[in-house]
Amino acid sequence: MAKSRFEYVRQFESQNLLLPQTYIVVRIDGKKFHEFSKFYNFNKPNDERALKLMNACAKNVVLTYKTDMILAFGESDEYSFILKKDSQLYNRRYDKLSTLIVSLFTSNYVHLWPKFFPDVQLSPKHLPFFDSRCVCYPNIATIKDYLSWRFVDTHINNLYNTVFWQLIQVCGMTNQEAEDKLSGTVSSEKQEILFTDCKINYNNEPEMYKKGSLITKKGELLHIDVIKQIDELFKGFE
Ligand code: ATP
Ligand code: ATP
Ligand code: MG
Ligand code: MG
Ligand code: MG
Ligand code: MG
């Protein structure tokens, strides 16, 4: 095709390349999902339908890019996709990777919504959208720590949220009272409050809530102790 005299404007485009030989994490996160979850009456603190919808979207992303993926991990409104360090996907262009993964995830979310929320219509004024970032991790130790960080975050958030909402829903506390009661408590104290005040043993909570969701490169869904199995998970990807 003949080039026009306007072609020069392409020179203003900058190409951001992700460092070679580093593990790439693309993390997506729902925009204003606190509000979104309120609008669609998600069960608190964990709406099972919403988590399963997230997992189904992530699985489709993983399977689309399976030759480049190591695994994906998700909790709440976020998912991390971990790519092999020698991946040449989109020549490691930051914007291609970030935008294509997040838009594929989002289109799946909208497409699969009716399967998981058959009685709830998506409102055009409250459509789901997600942000996305790419981060490079230089070695196997830091990528293992990255995954462990998200796993521990899942645990900390879920324990807090489980006790917080039980104190409100079962013990009839106000948000402020529940917040005050939990302020400054460590993990074991929260579990104790849950047990004595709400008669709930945290160990019996669903695995998906406690451990988050891990998707293998084959698309298998697991709810496992990531930290215990961290070496296993990256075997062969070093
Ligand atoms: P931002 O746009 O900055 O990400 P946000 O409102 O999405 O803001 P997050 O820190 O991402 O804030 O937290 C997501 C929130 O979405 C959770 O705190 C929770 O209120 C809600 N949420 C997400 N998934 C679920 C779920 N499966 N069940 C119930 N609530 C959920
Ligand atoms: P890439 O993934 O690199 O963007 P691509 O196949 O999307 O590859 P583009 O240069 O973006 O390539 O071109 C988009 C192509 O999509 C067009 O060449 C055309 O074949 C097709 N296309 C897009 N919009 C229309 C349309 N409205 N009607 C018919 N064909 C269309
Ligand atoms: Mg955020
Ligand atoms: Mg969010
Ligand atoms: Mg989030
Ligand atoms: Mg195109």
PDB file of N, CA, C and O in Angstrom, residues 54-56 58-59 62 70-73 79 213-222:
ATOM      1  N   MET A  54     -15.193 -15.672  37.478  1.00  0.00           N
ATOM      2  CA  MET A  54     -13.796 -15.245  37.320  1.00  0.00           C
ATOM      3  C   MET A  54     -12.932 -16.420  36.865  1.00  0.00           C
ATOM      4  O   MET A  54     -12.102 -16.294  35.955  1.00  0.00           O
ATOM      5  N   ASN A  55     -13.125 -17.576  37.517  1.00  0.00           N
ATOM      6  CA  ASN A  55     -12.325 -18.757  37.177  1.00  0.00           C
ATOM      7  C   ASN A  55     -12.568 -19.214  35.740  1.00  0.00           C
ATOM      8  O   ASN A  55     -11.624 -19.610  35.044  1.00  0.00           O
ATOM      9  N   ALA A  56     -13.815 -19.162  35.320  1.00  0.00           N
ATOM     10  CA  ALA A  56     -14.139 -19.595  33.947  1.00  0.00           C
ATOM     11  C   ALA A  56     -13.483 -18.666  32.923  1.00  0.00           C
ATOM     12  O   ALA A  56     -12.959 -19.117  31.894  1.00  0.00           O
ATOM     13  N   ALA A  58     -10.756 -16.856  33.422  1.00  0.00           N
ATOM     14  CA  ALA A  58      -9.306 -17.068  33.499  1.00  0.00           C
ATOM     15  C   ALA A  58      -8.915 -18.345  32.779  1.00  0.00           C
ATOM     16  O   ALA A  58      -7.891 -18.394  32.088  1.00  0.00           O
ATOM     17  N   LYS A  59      -9.729 -19.364  32.927  1.00  0.00           N
ATOM     18  CA  LYS A  59      -9.433 -20.623  32.253  1.00  0.00           C
ATOM     19  C   LYS A  59      -9.384 -20.408  30.729  1.00  0.00           C
ATOM     20  O   LYS A  59      -8.470 -20.910  30.055  1.00  0.00           O
ATOM     21  N   VAL A  62      -6.142 -18.685  29.904  1.00  0.00           N
ATOM     22  CA  VAL A  62      -5.007 -19.613  30.004  1.00  0.00           C
ATOM     23  C   VAL A  62      -4.973 -20.538  28.791  1.00  0.00           C
ATOM     24  O   VAL A  62      -3.911 -20.742  28.178  1.00  0.00           O
ATOM     25  N   ILE A  70       2.532 -20.389  32.560  1.00  0.00           N
ATOM     26  CA  ILE A  70       2.925 -21.346  33.596  1.00  0.00           C
ATOM     27  C   ILE A  70       1.673 -21.703  34.404  1.00  0.00           C
ATOM     28  O   ILE A  70       1.307 -22.853  34.533  1.00  0.00           O
ATOM     29  N   LEU A  71       1.009 -20.675  34.910  1.00  0.00           N
ATOM     30  CA  LEU A  71      -0.234 -20.872  35.650  1.00  0.00           C
ATOM     31  C   LEU A  71      -0.899 -19.519  35.852  1.00  0.00           C
ATOM     32  O   LEU A  71      -0.332 -18.471  35.538  1.00  0.00           O
ATOM     33  N   ALA A  72      -2.122 -19.572  36.393  1.00  0.00           N
ATOM     34  CA  ALA A  72      -2.823 -18.346  36.759  1.00  0.00           C
ATOM     35  C   ALA A  72      -3.370 -18.512  38.163  1.00  0.00           C
ATOM     36  O   ALA A  72      -3.679 -19.630  38.586  1.00  0.00           O
ATOM     37  N   PHE A  73      -3.452 -17.392  38.888  1.00  0.00           N
ATOM     38  CA  PHE A  73      -3.975 -17.444  40.255  1.00  0.00           C
ATOM     39  C   PHE A  73      -4.952 -16.293  40.467  1.00  0.00           C
ATOM     40  O   PHE A  73      -4.678 -15.150  40.082  1.00  0.00           O
ATOM     41  N   TYR A  79      -6.983 -11.461  38.952  1.00  0.00           N
ATOM     42  CA  TYR A  79      -6.327 -12.667  38.451  1.00  0.00           C
ATOM     43  C   TYR A  79      -4.926 -12.312  37.990  1.00  0.00           C
ATOM     44  O   TYR A  79      -4.707 -11.264  37.377  1.00  0.00           O
ATOM     45  N   SER A 213      -7.923 -19.460  43.802  1.00  0.00           N
ATOM     46  CA  SER A 213      -8.060 -20.422  42.710  1.00  0.00           C
ATOM     47  C   SER A 213      -6.819 -20.411  41.841  1.00  0.00           C
ATOM     48  O   SER A 213      -6.357 -19.352  41.418  1.00  0.00           O
ATOM     49  N   LEU A 214      -6.323 -21.606  41.582  1.00  0.00           N
ATOM     50  CA  LEU A 214      -5.141 -21.725  40.737  1.00  0.00           C
ATOM     51  C   LEU A 214      -5.525 -22.500  39.478  1.00  0.00           C
ATOM     52  O   LEU A 214      -6.241 -23.502  39.559  1.00  0.00           O
ATOM     53  N   ILE A 215      -5.103 -22.005  38.339  1.00  0.00           N
ATOM     54  CA  ILE A 215      -5.390 -22.694  37.080  1.00  0.00           C
ATOM     55  C   ILE A 215      -4.069 -23.112  36.448  1.00  0.00           C
ATOM     56  O   ILE A 215      -3.184 -22.286  36.233  1.00  0.00           O
ATOM     57  N   THR A 216      -3.953 -24.398  36.194  1.00  0.00           N
ATOM     58  CA  THR A 216      -2.715 -24.894  35.587  1.00  0.00           C
ATOM     59  C   THR A 216      -2.730 -24.577  34.093  1.00  0.00           C
ATOM     60  O   THR A 216      -3.769 -24.223  33.532  1.00  0.00           O
ATOM     61  N   LYS A 217      -1.589 -24.751  33.447  1.00  0.00           N
ATOM     62  CA  LYS A 217      -1.516 -24.426  32.012  1.00  0.00           C
ATOM     63  C   LYS A 217      -2.428 -25.321  31.183  1.00  0.00           C
ATOM     64  O   LYS A 217      -2.787 -24.992  30.055  1.00  0.00           O
ATOM     65  N   LYS A 218      -2.835 -26.460  31.776  1.00  0.00           N
ATOM     66  CA  LYS A 218      -3.786 -27.336  31.077  1.00  0.00           C
ATOM     67  C   LYS A 218      -5.234 -26.926  31.314  1.00  0.00           C
ATOM     68  O   LYS A 218      -6.149 -27.561  30.807  1.00  0.00           O
ATOM     69  N   GLY A 219      -5.435 -25.909  32.158  1.00  0.00           N
ATOM     70  CA  GLY A 219      -6.784 -25.432  32.415  1.00  0.00           C
ATOM     71  C   GLY A 219      -7.458 -26.099  33.602  1.00  0.00           C
ATOM     72  O   GLY A 219      -8.642 -25.902  33.851  1.00  0.00           O
ATOM     73  N   GLU A 220      -6.670 -26.857  34.369  1.00  0.00           N
ATOM     74  CA  GLU A 220      -7.198 -27.527  35.550  1.00  0.00           C
ATOM     75  C   GLU A 220      -7.348 -26.514  36.686  1.00  0.00           C
ATOM     76  O   GLU A 220      -6.443 -25.698  36.912  1.00  0.00           O
ATOM     77  N   LEU A 221      -8.467 -26.577  37.411  1.00  0.00           N
ATOM     78  CA  LEU A 221      -8.726 -25.644  38.513  1.00  0.00           C
ATOM     79  C   LEU A 221      -8.404 -26.297  39.852  1.00  0.00           C
ATOM     80  O   LEU A 221      -8.916 -27.369  40.157  1.00  0.00           O
ATOM     81  N   LEU A 222      -7.546 -25.635  40.651  1.00  0.00           N
ATOM     82  CA  LEU A 222      -7.146 -26.197  41.943  1.00  0.00           C
ATOM     83  C   LEU A 222      -7.307 -25.152  43.047  1.00  0.00           C
ATOM     84  O   LEU A 222      -7.147 -23.957  42.811  1.00  0.00           O
TER      85      LEU A 222
END
